[in-house]
Amino acid sequence: MNRTSDHILVIFGASGDLTRRKLIPALAELKKLKLLPNNFAVLGIGRTVYSDSSYRDMISSHLEERSDVLEMLYYHAMDPEKSEDYPGLQKRLEELKGQLKIDANYIFYLATPPSLYGVIPTSLADIGLLSEDNGFWKRVIIEKPFGTDIDSARELNSSLLMQLKEHQIYRIDHYLGKETVQNVLVTRFSNGIFEPLWNRNFIHHVEITSSESLGVGTRGGYYDHSGALRDMLQNHLLQLVGLVAMEPPTVISSDAIRNEVLKVFQSFRTIEGEDIERHVIRGQYISSHVRGESMAGYRDEKGVPGESRTETFVAVKLFIDNWRWGGVPFYIRTGKRLPNRVTEIVVHFNPTPHTLFASEGTGNRNQLVIRIQPDEGILLKFGMKEQGAGFKVQEANMDFLYKDLSDSYIPEAYQRLLLDCMQGDSTLYARGDAVEAAWRFVDPILKAWQNDPAIPLHGYPCGTWGPEMADSMIEGAEYTWRYPCKNLADDGLYCEL
Ligand code: BG6
């Protein structure tokens, strides 16, 4: 059943990369699946001048195949920074509404630089376009970064809340739109076998890795002001921690789920003082050869200053100080130019209390590996008897892969998230209070890095699993990170930068 009411989706930043690469393809897919409302239009906004038809042509040249969604695209040129341009927008919306018989429900998607997150909602509110008094809904979607530290995050939230109610604000974290991330909730709360073990009595530690083999590419200018901690950890990785660690919600509703995630964030133990050096390792990739191919170091990337001290890798050991998780470390790491692209959550269970059998590998230390991407699936590692004489244990895998399902279609994150917003469901969007709580955890680390140049920044050769220091971060002689593949660098020296 199509539960989506008629509306107009207004995209600010309509000729930008995000719109071309993610939003329009997601809309095209929704159109194909007949999930868009009958009376629906997309109004692209930007400074570049296009007519409706030249905008459609431009978008069409970026689509892999022709889509019916093109006919639903319209374009309005204006400068989003100028309040005097907004009455023109209002007039255009009125015309479209009349022409296409669409109700006055609007989604305003801010696919723009964050510097416009203040001015666009203010100008829309000034001419009444955000008011829900007439019985029609108005929603605003914004993309990260939601601030660059705790103070700016608070400022952003309060400036948005001057024009909008929290239920109208949709903060995208595209990781929450991933099917496999949502499956963390289903795995935990629809199976009787995992949840009884899901606590400090049975879990030794949790490991979360999100690695990328690519470097910063053309985004050096943005990335150098961000770094791995802000770009990936503060949002995507902490959201994963939230889903792994939360209590069961009372019902599946946006508020019930997000309340539980918030409680996890509020229970993070602050990392400060000497612990910063011990529990947070930062690194930056340096040049090397990977399988014979020469890879430039971060400082040689376009838009990156030659002396940059921005981290392209970060690993953190964090504790959640609550009843369920007291004393269980969560190790999380992310980085660019690592050997391959993989995002996975590994839950390491305690070993058996007494070792009866000789074992190799993780024989008596079960692991549940939740594979977010690629090779989406779940793997349970357990010990089984090696065939033949004696009782020797070998490691075996119980393996579920999405691609083995008869219907193995995995929707793209933006597709799911856009549809949810159209249907007024904000479960998979980040709530303002949780965003601030996540910044509260990250902020002391950022401040320490800014203020104390003695905290090391480790250089790691492209194609390796980050600084050597991070390798030994996990406590316990028999434990280390799970390495989904070996280091791939042919050369390059680890160093301090
Ligand atoms: C984005 C970051 O939010 O997520 C990028 O800004 C990163 O730097 C990307 O590459 C990773 O997303 P995914 O879905 O490819 O894992």
Coordinates of C-alpha atoms and ligand atoms in Angstrom, one line a residue:
M1 CA 0.0 0.0 0.0
N2 CA 1.3 3.5 -0.8
R3 CA 1.1 5.5 2.4
T4 CA 2.7 8.6 1.0
S5 CA 0.6 11.7 0.7
D6 CA 0.9 14.1 -2.2
H7 CA 3.6 16.6 -1.9
I8 CA 6.4 18.6 -3.6
L9 CA 10.0 17.8 -2.8
V10 CA 12.1 21.0 -3.1
I11 CA 15.8 20.3 -3.4
F12 CA 18.2 23.2 -2.7
G13 CA 21.5 22.3 -4.4
A14 CA 19.7 20.7 -7.3
S15 CA 22.7 20.6 -9.7
G16 CA 25.1 19.4 -7.1
D17 CA 26.8 16.1 -6.7
L18 CA 24.5 14.7 -4.0
T19 CA 21.4 15.4 -6.0
R20 CA 22.8 13.8 -9.2
R21 CA 24.5 10.8 -7.6
K22 CA 22.1 9.9 -4.8
L23 CA 18.8 11.7 -4.6
I24 CA 17.6 11.5 -8.2
P25 CA 18.6 7.8 -8.6
A26 CA 16.8 7.0 -5.3
L27 CA 13.7 8.8 -6.6
A28 CA 14.0 7.0 -9.9
E29 CA 14.0 3.7 -8.1
L30 CA 11.0 4.7 -5.9
K31 CA 9.2 5.7 -9.1
K32 CA 10.0 2.3 -10.6
L33 CA 8.7 0.5 -7.5
K34 CA 5.5 2.7 -7.6
L35 CA 6.2 4.1 -4.2
L36 CA 5.9 7.8 -5.1
P37 CA 2.5 9.5 -4.7
N38 CA 0.4 10.0 -7.8
N39 CA 0.5 13.8 -7.4
F40 CA 4.1 14.6 -6.8
A41 CA 6.8 16.9 -8.2
V42 CA 10.4 17.6 -7.5
L43 CA 11.4 21.3 -7.7
G44 CA 15.2 21.7 -8.1
I45 CA 16.6 25.0 -6.8
G46 CA 20.0 26.5 -7.6
R47 CA 21.8 29.6 -8.8
T48 CA 22.7 28.0 -12.2
V49 CA 20.0 28.9 -14.7
Y50 CA 18.2 26.0 -16.3
S51 CA 14.7 25.7 -17.8
D52 CA 12.6 22.7 -16.7
S53 CA 13.6 20.8 -19.8
S54 CA 17.4 21.7 -19.8
Y55 CA 17.4 20.6 -16.1
R56 CA 15.8 17.3 -17.0
D57 CA 18.4 16.9 -19.8
M58 CA 21.3 17.6 -17.4
I59 CA 20.0 15.1 -14.9
S60 CA 19.2 12.5 -17.5
S61 CA 22.8 12.5 -18.7
H62 CA 23.8 11.3 -15.3
L63 CA 21.3 8.6 -15.0
E64 CA 22.2 5.1 -16.0
E65 CA 18.9 4.5 -17.6
R66 CA 16.0 6.7 -18.6
S67 CA 13.5 7.0 -15.8
D68 CA 9.9 8.2 -15.7
V69 CA 10.9 10.4 -12.7
L70 CA 12.4 12.9 -15.2
E71 CA 8.9 14.0 -16.1
M72 CA 8.4 14.9 -12.5
L73 CA 11.3 17.3 -12.3
Y74 CA 11.0 21.1 -12.4
Y75 CA 13.5 23.8 -11.8
H76 CA 13.6 27.2 -10.3
A77 CA 16.7 29.4 -10.4
M78 CA 17.3 31.6 -7.4
D79 CA 19.9 32.6 -4.8
P80 CA 19.1 30.7 -1.6
E81 CA 21.1 33.3 0.4
K82 CA 18.8 36.2 -0.7
S83 CA 15.6 36.6 1.2
E84 CA 14.2 38.7 -1.6
D85 CA 14.3 35.6 -3.9
Y86 CA 11.9 33.6 -1.7
P87 CA 8.6 35.2 -2.8
G88 CA 9.4 34.0 -6.3
L89 CA 9.8 30.5 -5.0
Q90 CA 6.5 30.7 -3.2
K91 CA 4.8 31.8 -6.4
R92 CA 6.4 28.9 -8.3
L93 CA 5.2 26.4 -5.7
E94 CA 1.7 27.9 -5.9
E95 CA 1.7 27.4 -9.7
L96 CA 3.0 23.9 -9.5
K97 CA 0.4 23.0 -6.9
G98 CA -2.4 24.3 -9.0
Q99 CA -1.1 22.8 -12.3
L100 CA -0.5 19.3 -10.8
K101 CA -3.3 19.3 -8.1
I102 CA -0.9 18.8 -5.3
D103 CA -1.6 19.6 -1.7
A104 CA 0.5 22.1 0.2
N105 CA 2.8 19.4 1.8
Y106 CA 6.4 20.1 1.2
I107 CA 9.8 18.5 1.9
F108 CA 12.7 20.9 1.7
Y109 CA 15.9 19.0 1.1
L110 CA 19.0 21.1 1.9
A111 CA 21.6 19.4 -0.3
T112 CA 23.8 22.5 0.2
P113 CA 26.8 23.5 2.2
P114 CA 26.0 23.7 6.0
S115 CA 26.6 27.4 5.9
L116 CA 23.0 27.7 4.4
Y117 CA 21.3 25.7 7.2
G118 CA 20.5 28.9 9.0
V119 CA 19.4 31.2 6.1
I120 CA 17.2 28.8 4.1
P121 CA 14.9 27.7 7.0
T122 CA 14.7 31.3 8.2
S123 CA 13.8 32.7 4.8
L124 CA 11.2 29.9 4.3
A125 CA 9.7 30.5 7.7
D126 CA 9.5 34.3 7.0
I127 CA 7.1 33.7 4.1
G128 CA 5.1 31.1 5.9
L129 CA 6.4 28.1 4.0
L130 CA 7.2 26.1 7.1
S131 CA 3.9 26.6 8.9
E132 CA 1.8 23.5 9.4
D133 CA -1.2 25.6 10.7
N134 CA -3.1 25.0 7.5
G135 CA -3.2 21.2 8.2
F136 CA -0.5 20.4 5.7
W137 CA 2.9 19.1 6.7
K138 CA 6.3 20.7 6.1
R139 CA 9.6 18.8 6.6
V140 CA 13.2 19.8 6.2
I141 CA 16.0 17.3 5.5
I142 CA 19.6 18.2 6.3
E143 CA 22.8 16.4 5.6
K144 CA 25.7 16.2 8.0
P145 CA 27.9 17.8 9.3
F146 CA 25.5 18.8 12.0
G147 CA 28.0 21.2 13.5
T148 CA 31.8 20.8 13.8
D149 CA 31.9 20.5 17.6
I150 CA 29.6 20.6 20.6
D151 CA 29.1 24.4 20.6
S152 CA 28.3 24.7 16.9
A153 CA 26.0 21.6 17.1
R154 CA 24.0 23.3 19.8
E155 CA 23.8 26.5 17.8
L156 CA 22.6 24.7 14.8
N157 CA 19.9 22.8 16.7
S158 CA 18.7 26.0 18.4
S159 CA 18.7 27.9 15.1
L160 CA 16.6 25.1 13.4
L161 CA 14.3 25.0 16.4
M162 CA 13.5 28.7 16.1
Q163 CA 11.8 28.0 12.7
L164 CA 10.8 24.3 13.0
K165 CA 9.5 21.8 15.5
E166 CA 11.7 18.8 16.1
H167 CA 9.2 16.5 14.4
Q168 CA 9.7 18.5 11.2
I169 CA 13.6 18.1 11.1
Y170 CA 15.1 15.1 9.4
R171 CA 18.8 14.8 9.9
I172 CA 20.2 12.2 7.5
D173 CA 22.8 9.7 8.6
H174 CA 22.9 7.5 5.6
Y175 CA 24.3 4.5 7.6
L176 CA 20.9 4.2 9.2
G177 CA 19.3 3.8 5.8
K178 CA 21.4 0.7 5.1
E179 CA 19.3 -2.5 5.2
T180 CA 22.0 -4.4 7.1
V181 CA 22.2 -1.7 9.8
Q182 CA 18.5 -1.9 10.4
N183 CA 18.9 -5.7 10.5
V184 CA 21.0 -5.2 13.7
L185 CA 17.7 -4.4 15.5
V186 CA 15.9 -7.4 13.9
T187 CA 18.8 -9.8 14.7
R188 CA 18.8 -8.7 18.3
F189 CA 15.1 -8.3 19.1
S190 CA 13.5 -11.0 17.0
N191 CA 15.7 -13.9 18.0
G192 CA 15.5 -15.6 21.4
I193 CA 19.0 -16.9 21.3
F194 CA 21.1 -13.7 21.1
E195 CA 19.5 -11.3 23.6
P196 CA 20.1 -13.4 26.8
L197 CA 23.8 -13.3 26.0
W198 CA 23.9 -9.7 24.9
N199 CA 25.5 -8.2 28.0
R200 CA 28.6 -7.9 30.1
N201 CA 28.3 -11.5 31.5
F202 CA 28.8 -13.1 28.1
I203 CA 30.4 -10.5 25.9
H204 CA 34.1 -9.9 26.1
H205 CA 34.3 -6.9 23.8
V206 CA 32.7 -5.5 20.6
E207 CA 34.7 -4.4 17.6
I208 CA 33.4 -2.1 14.8
T209 CA 35.4 -1.4 11.7
S210 CA 34.5 0.8 8.8
S211 CA 37.4 0.8 6.4
E212 CA 37.7 2.3 2.9
S213 CA 40.4 1.6 0.3
L214 CA 39.9 4.9 -1.4
G215 CA 41.6 8.1 -0.3
V216 CA 40.0 11.5 0.0
G217 CA 39.9 11.9 -3.8
T218 CA 38.6 15.3 -4.9
R219 CA 37.2 16.1 -1.4
G220 CA 40.5 17.2 0.2
G221 CA 39.3 20.8 0.8
Y222 CA 36.3 19.6 2.8
Y223 CA 38.0 16.6 4.5
D224 CA 40.9 18.6 5.8
H225 CA 38.6 20.6 8.0
S226 CA 36.8 17.4 9.1
G227 CA 39.0 14.4 9.6
A228 CA 37.9 10.8 10.3
L229 CA 36.6 11.5 13.8
R230 CA 34.1 14.1 12.6
D231 CA 33.5 12.6 9.2
M232 CA 32.7 9.0 10.2
L233 CA 33.0 8.3 13.9
Q234 CA 30.9 11.0 15.4
N235 CA 27.9 10.0 13.3
H236 CA 27.9 6.7 11.4
L237 CA 30.0 4.6 13.8
L238 CA 28.4 5.9 17.0
Q239 CA 25.0 5.2 15.5
L240 CA 26.1 1.6 15.0
V241 CA 27.3 1.5 18.6
G242 CA 23.9 2.9 19.6
L243 CA 22.0 0.1 17.8
V244 CA 24.3 -2.7 19.1
A245 CA 24.2 -1.4 22.7
M246 CA 20.6 -0.1 23.1
E247 CA 18.0 -1.6 25.4
P248 CA 15.0 -3.2 23.7
P249 CA 12.5 -0.4 22.8
T250 CA 9.0 -0.8 24.2
V251 CA 7.5 -0.5 20.7
I252 CA 8.9 0.0 17.2
S253 CA 8.4 3.7 16.9
S254 CA 10.6 6.6 16.1
D255 CA 10.6 8.0 19.6
A256 CA 10.9 4.7 21.4
I257 CA 14.0 3.6 19.4
R258 CA 15.7 7.0 19.4
N259 CA 15.1 7.4 23.2
E260 CA 17.1 4.1 23.7
V261 CA 19.9 5.2 21.3
L262 CA 20.1 8.5 23.2
K263 CA 20.5 6.7 26.5
V264 CA 23.5 4.8 25.1
F265 CA 25.1 8.0 24.0
Q266 CA 24.5 9.6 27.4
S267 CA 26.3 6.6 29.0
F268 CA 29.6 6.9 27.0
R269 CA 32.4 7.4 29.4
T270 CA 34.2 10.7 28.6
I271 CA 37.7 10.1 27.4
E272 CA 40.0 12.8 28.7
G273 CA 43.5 13.6 30.1
E274 CA 46.0 10.8 29.7
D275 CA 43.4 8.4 28.4
I276 CA 43.2 10.3 25.1
E277 CA 46.6 9.1 24.1
R278 CA 45.9 5.6 25.4
H279 CA 42.4 5.1 24.1
V280 CA 42.4 7.1 20.9
I281 CA 44.9 6.5 18.1
R282 CA 45.0 8.8 15.1
G283 CA 46.8 8.3 11.8
Q284 CA 47.3 9.8 8.4
Y285 CA 48.0 7.8 5.3
I286 CA 51.4 8.2 3.7
S287 CA 52.6 7.2 0.2
S288 CA 53.3 3.6 -0.6
H289 CA 52.9 1.1 -3.4
V290 CA 49.9 -1.1 -3.3
R291 CA 50.2 -4.2 -5.5
G292 CA 52.7 -2.3 -7.6
E293 CA 50.6 0.8 -8.0
S294 CA 51.9 4.1 -6.4
M295 CA 49.5 5.7 -4.0
A296 CA 50.0 9.4 -2.9
G297 CA 50.1 10.3 0.7
Y298 CA 47.3 12.4 2.2
R299 CA 49.4 15.5 2.2
D300 CA 49.9 15.2 -1.6
E301 CA 46.1 15.1 -2.3
K302 CA 44.5 18.0 -4.0
G303 CA 43.2 20.7 -1.6
V304 CA 45.2 19.4 1.3
P305 CA 47.9 21.6 2.9
G306 CA 51.4 20.1 2.9
E307 CA 51.7 20.2 6.6
S308 CA 48.2 19.0 7.4
R309 CA 47.7 17.2 10.7
T310 CA 44.2 16.0 9.9
E311 CA 43.6 12.4 10.7
T312 CA 42.5 9.9 8.0
F313 CA 42.3 7.1 10.5
V314 CA 41.0 6.9 14.0
A315 CA 40.6 4.0 16.5
V316 CA 38.8 4.5 19.8
K317 CA 38.3 2.3 22.9
L318 CA 35.1 3.4 24.5
F319 CA 33.1 2.2 27.5
I320 CA 29.4 2.5 28.1
D321 CA 28.9 3.0 31.7
N322 CA 25.5 1.3 32.3
W323 CA 24.1 -1.8 33.8
R324 CA 24.3 -3.9 30.7
W325 CA 27.8 -2.9 29.4
G326 CA 29.8 -2.0 32.5
G327 CA 33.4 -2.9 31.8
V328 CA 32.9 -4.1 28.2
P329 CA 35.2 -2.2 25.8
F330 CA 33.9 -1.2 22.4
Y331 CA 36.8 -0.8 19.9
I332 CA 35.8 1.2 16.9
R333 CA 38.0 2.2 14.0
T334 CA 37.7 3.8 10.6
G335 CA 40.1 5.0 8.0
K336 CA 40.8 5.8 4.4
R337 CA 43.4 4.0 2.2
L338 CA 43.1 0.8 4.2
P339 CA 43.5 -2.5 2.4
N340 CA 39.8 -2.9 1.5
R341 CA 36.3 -1.5 1.9
V342 CA 34.4 -3.2 4.7
T343 CA 32.0 -2.2 7.5
E344 CA 31.4 -4.9 10.1
I345 CA 30.5 -5.3 13.7
V346 CA 32.1 -8.2 15.6
V347 CA 30.7 -9.3 18.9
H348 CA 33.3 -11.3 20.8
F349 CA 31.9 -13.7 23.3
N350 CA 33.7 -14.8 26.5
P351 CA 35.8 -17.9 26.2
T352 CA 34.6 -21.1 27.9
P353 CA 35.4 -20.9 31.6
H354 CA 37.8 -23.9 31.4
T355 CA 39.8 -25.2 28.4
L356 CA 39.1 -28.8 27.8
F357 CA 40.3 -29.2 24.2
A358 CA 43.4 -28.0 22.5
S359 CA 42.3 -25.3 20.0
E360 CA 43.7 -23.1 17.3
G361 CA 42.4 -19.7 16.3
T362 CA 39.2 -18.6 18.0
G363 CA 38.0 -22.2 18.7
N364 CA 36.6 -21.5 22.1
R365 CA 35.9 -17.8 21.6
N366 CA 32.8 -17.4 19.6
Q367 CA 32.3 -14.4 17.4
L368 CA 29.2 -13.0 15.8
V369 CA 30.2 -11.0 12.7
I370 CA 27.5 -8.7 11.4
R371 CA 28.6 -7.7 7.9
I372 CA 27.2 -4.3 7.0
Q373 CA 28.9 -4.1 3.6
P374 CA 30.0 -5.5 1.2
D375 CA 29.1 -9.3 1.3
E376 CA 26.2 -8.3 3.5
G377 CA 25.3 -11.0 6.0
I378 CA 25.9 -12.6 9.4
L379 CA 28.6 -15.1 10.4
L380 CA 28.8 -17.0 13.6
K381 CA 32.2 -18.5 14.4
F382 CA 32.3 -21.5 16.6
G383 CA 34.6 -24.4 17.5
M384 CA 34.1 -27.9 16.1
K385 CA 36.0 -31.1 16.4
E386 CA 38.7 -31.6 13.9
Q387 CA 38.1 -34.9 12.2
G388 CA 40.3 -37.8 13.2
A389 CA 42.0 -38.9 16.4
G390 CA 41.8 -37.0 19.7
F391 CA 39.8 -33.9 20.5
K392 CA 41.2 -30.9 18.8
V393 CA 39.0 -27.9 18.1
Q394 CA 39.0 -26.1 14.8
E395 CA 37.1 -22.9 13.9
A396 CA 34.0 -23.2 11.8
N397 CA 31.6 -20.7 10.3
M398 CA 27.8 -20.6 10.1
D399 CA 27.3 -18.2 7.3
F400 CA 24.3 -16.2 6.1
L401 CA 24.6 -14.1 3.1
Y402 CA 21.9 -11.8 1.7
K403 CA 22.9 -12.7 -1.8
D404 CA 21.8 -16.3 -1.2
L405 CA 18.2 -15.2 -0.6
S406 CA 15.8 -15.7 -3.5
D407 CA 15.0 -12.0 -3.3
S408 CA 18.4 -10.6 -2.6
Y409 CA 17.6 -7.0 -3.7
I410 CA 19.1 -4.5 -1.2
P411 CA 17.7 -1.0 -1.5
E412 CA 20.0 1.9 -1.5
A413 CA 20.1 3.9 1.8
Y414 CA 18.8 7.2 0.2
Q415 CA 15.8 5.3 -1.3
R416 CA 14.7 4.1 2.1
L417 CA 15.4 7.4 3.9
L418 CA 13.6 9.5 1.3
L419 CA 10.5 7.3 1.5
D420 CA 10.5 7.3 5.3
C421 CA 10.6 11.1 5.3
M422 CA 7.7 11.2 2.7
Q423 CA 5.8 9.0 5.1
G424 CA 6.6 11.1 8.2
D425 CA 8.7 8.3 9.8
S426 CA 11.9 9.7 11.4
T427 CA 13.0 6.5 13.1
L428 CA 16.1 6.2 10.8
Y429 CA 17.0 9.9 11.2
A430 CA 19.3 11.3 13.9
R431 CA 17.5 13.3 16.6
G432 CA 18.9 16.6 17.8
D433 CA 19.5 15.5 21.4
A434 CA 21.4 12.4 20.2
V435 CA 23.5 14.4 17.8
E436 CA 24.5 16.7 20.7
A437 CA 25.2 13.7 23.0
A438 CA 27.5 12.2 20.3
W439 CA 29.4 15.6 20.0
R440 CA 29.7 15.7 23.8
F441 CA 31.7 12.4 23.6
V442 CA 33.8 13.5 20.7
D443 CA 34.5 17.1 21.7
P444 CA 37.1 16.5 24.5
I445 CA 39.1 14.4 22.0
L446 CA 39.0 17.2 19.3
K447 CA 40.0 19.8 21.9
A448 CA 42.9 17.7 23.2
W449 CA 44.2 17.2 19.6
Q450 CA 43.9 21.0 19.0
N451 CA 45.6 22.0 22.2
D452 CA 48.3 19.4 22.7
P453 CA 50.6 19.0 19.7
A454 CA 52.5 16.3 21.6
I455 CA 49.6 13.8 21.0
P456 CA 51.1 11.7 18.2
L457 CA 49.7 11.6 14.7
H458 CA 50.9 8.3 13.2
G459 CA 51.8 8.0 9.5
Y460 CA 50.6 4.6 8.0
P461 CA 51.4 3.5 4.5
C462 CA 48.5 3.3 2.1
G463 CA 47.2 -0.2 1.9
T464 CA 47.8 -1.1 5.6
W465 CA 45.4 -1.4 8.5
G466 CA 46.3 2.0 10.0
P467 CA 49.0 2.8 12.6
E468 CA 50.8 -0.1 14.2
M469 CA 49.8 1.4 17.6
A470 CA 46.1 0.6 16.8
D471 CA 47.0 -3.0 16.3
S472 CA 47.9 -3.5 19.9
M473 CA 45.0 -1.5 21.3
I474 CA 42.8 -4.5 22.1
E475 CA 43.5 -5.8 25.5
G476 CA 44.3 -9.5 26.1
A477 CA 47.2 -11.3 24.5
E478 CA 44.9 -13.6 22.5
Y479 CA 42.8 -10.8 21.0
T480 CA 43.4 -8.5 18.1
W481 CA 41.2 -6.8 15.5
R482 CA 39.6 -9.0 12.9
Y483 CA 41.5 -8.3 9.7
P484 CA 39.2 -9.0 6.8
C485 CA 42.3 -9.2 4.6
K486 CA 46.0 -8.8 4.9
N487 CA 48.0 -5.6 4.6
L488 CA 48.5 -4.8 0.9
A489 CA 51.3 -2.3 1.0
D490 CA 54.4 -3.4 -0.9
D491 CA 56.5 -0.7 0.9
G492 CA 56.3 2.4 3.0
L493 CA 57.4 3.1 6.5
Y494 CA 55.2 3.6 9.6
C495 CA 56.4 6.9 11.2
E496 CA 55.3 9.7 13.5
L497 CA 54.2 12.9 11.6
Ligands
BG6_1 C1 30.4 9.8 4.2 C2 31.7 10.4 4.5 O1 29.5 10.3 5.2 O2 30.4 8.4 4.3 C3 32.7 9.8 3.5 O3 31.7 11.8 4.4 C4 32.7 8.3 3.5 O4 34.0 10.3 3.7 C5 31.3 7.8 3.3 O5 33.5 7.9 2.4 C6 31.2 6.3 3.5 O6 30.0 5.8 3.2 P1 29.7 4.4 2.7 O7 28.2 4.2 2.6 O8 30.4 4.3 1.4 O9 30.3 3.5 3.7

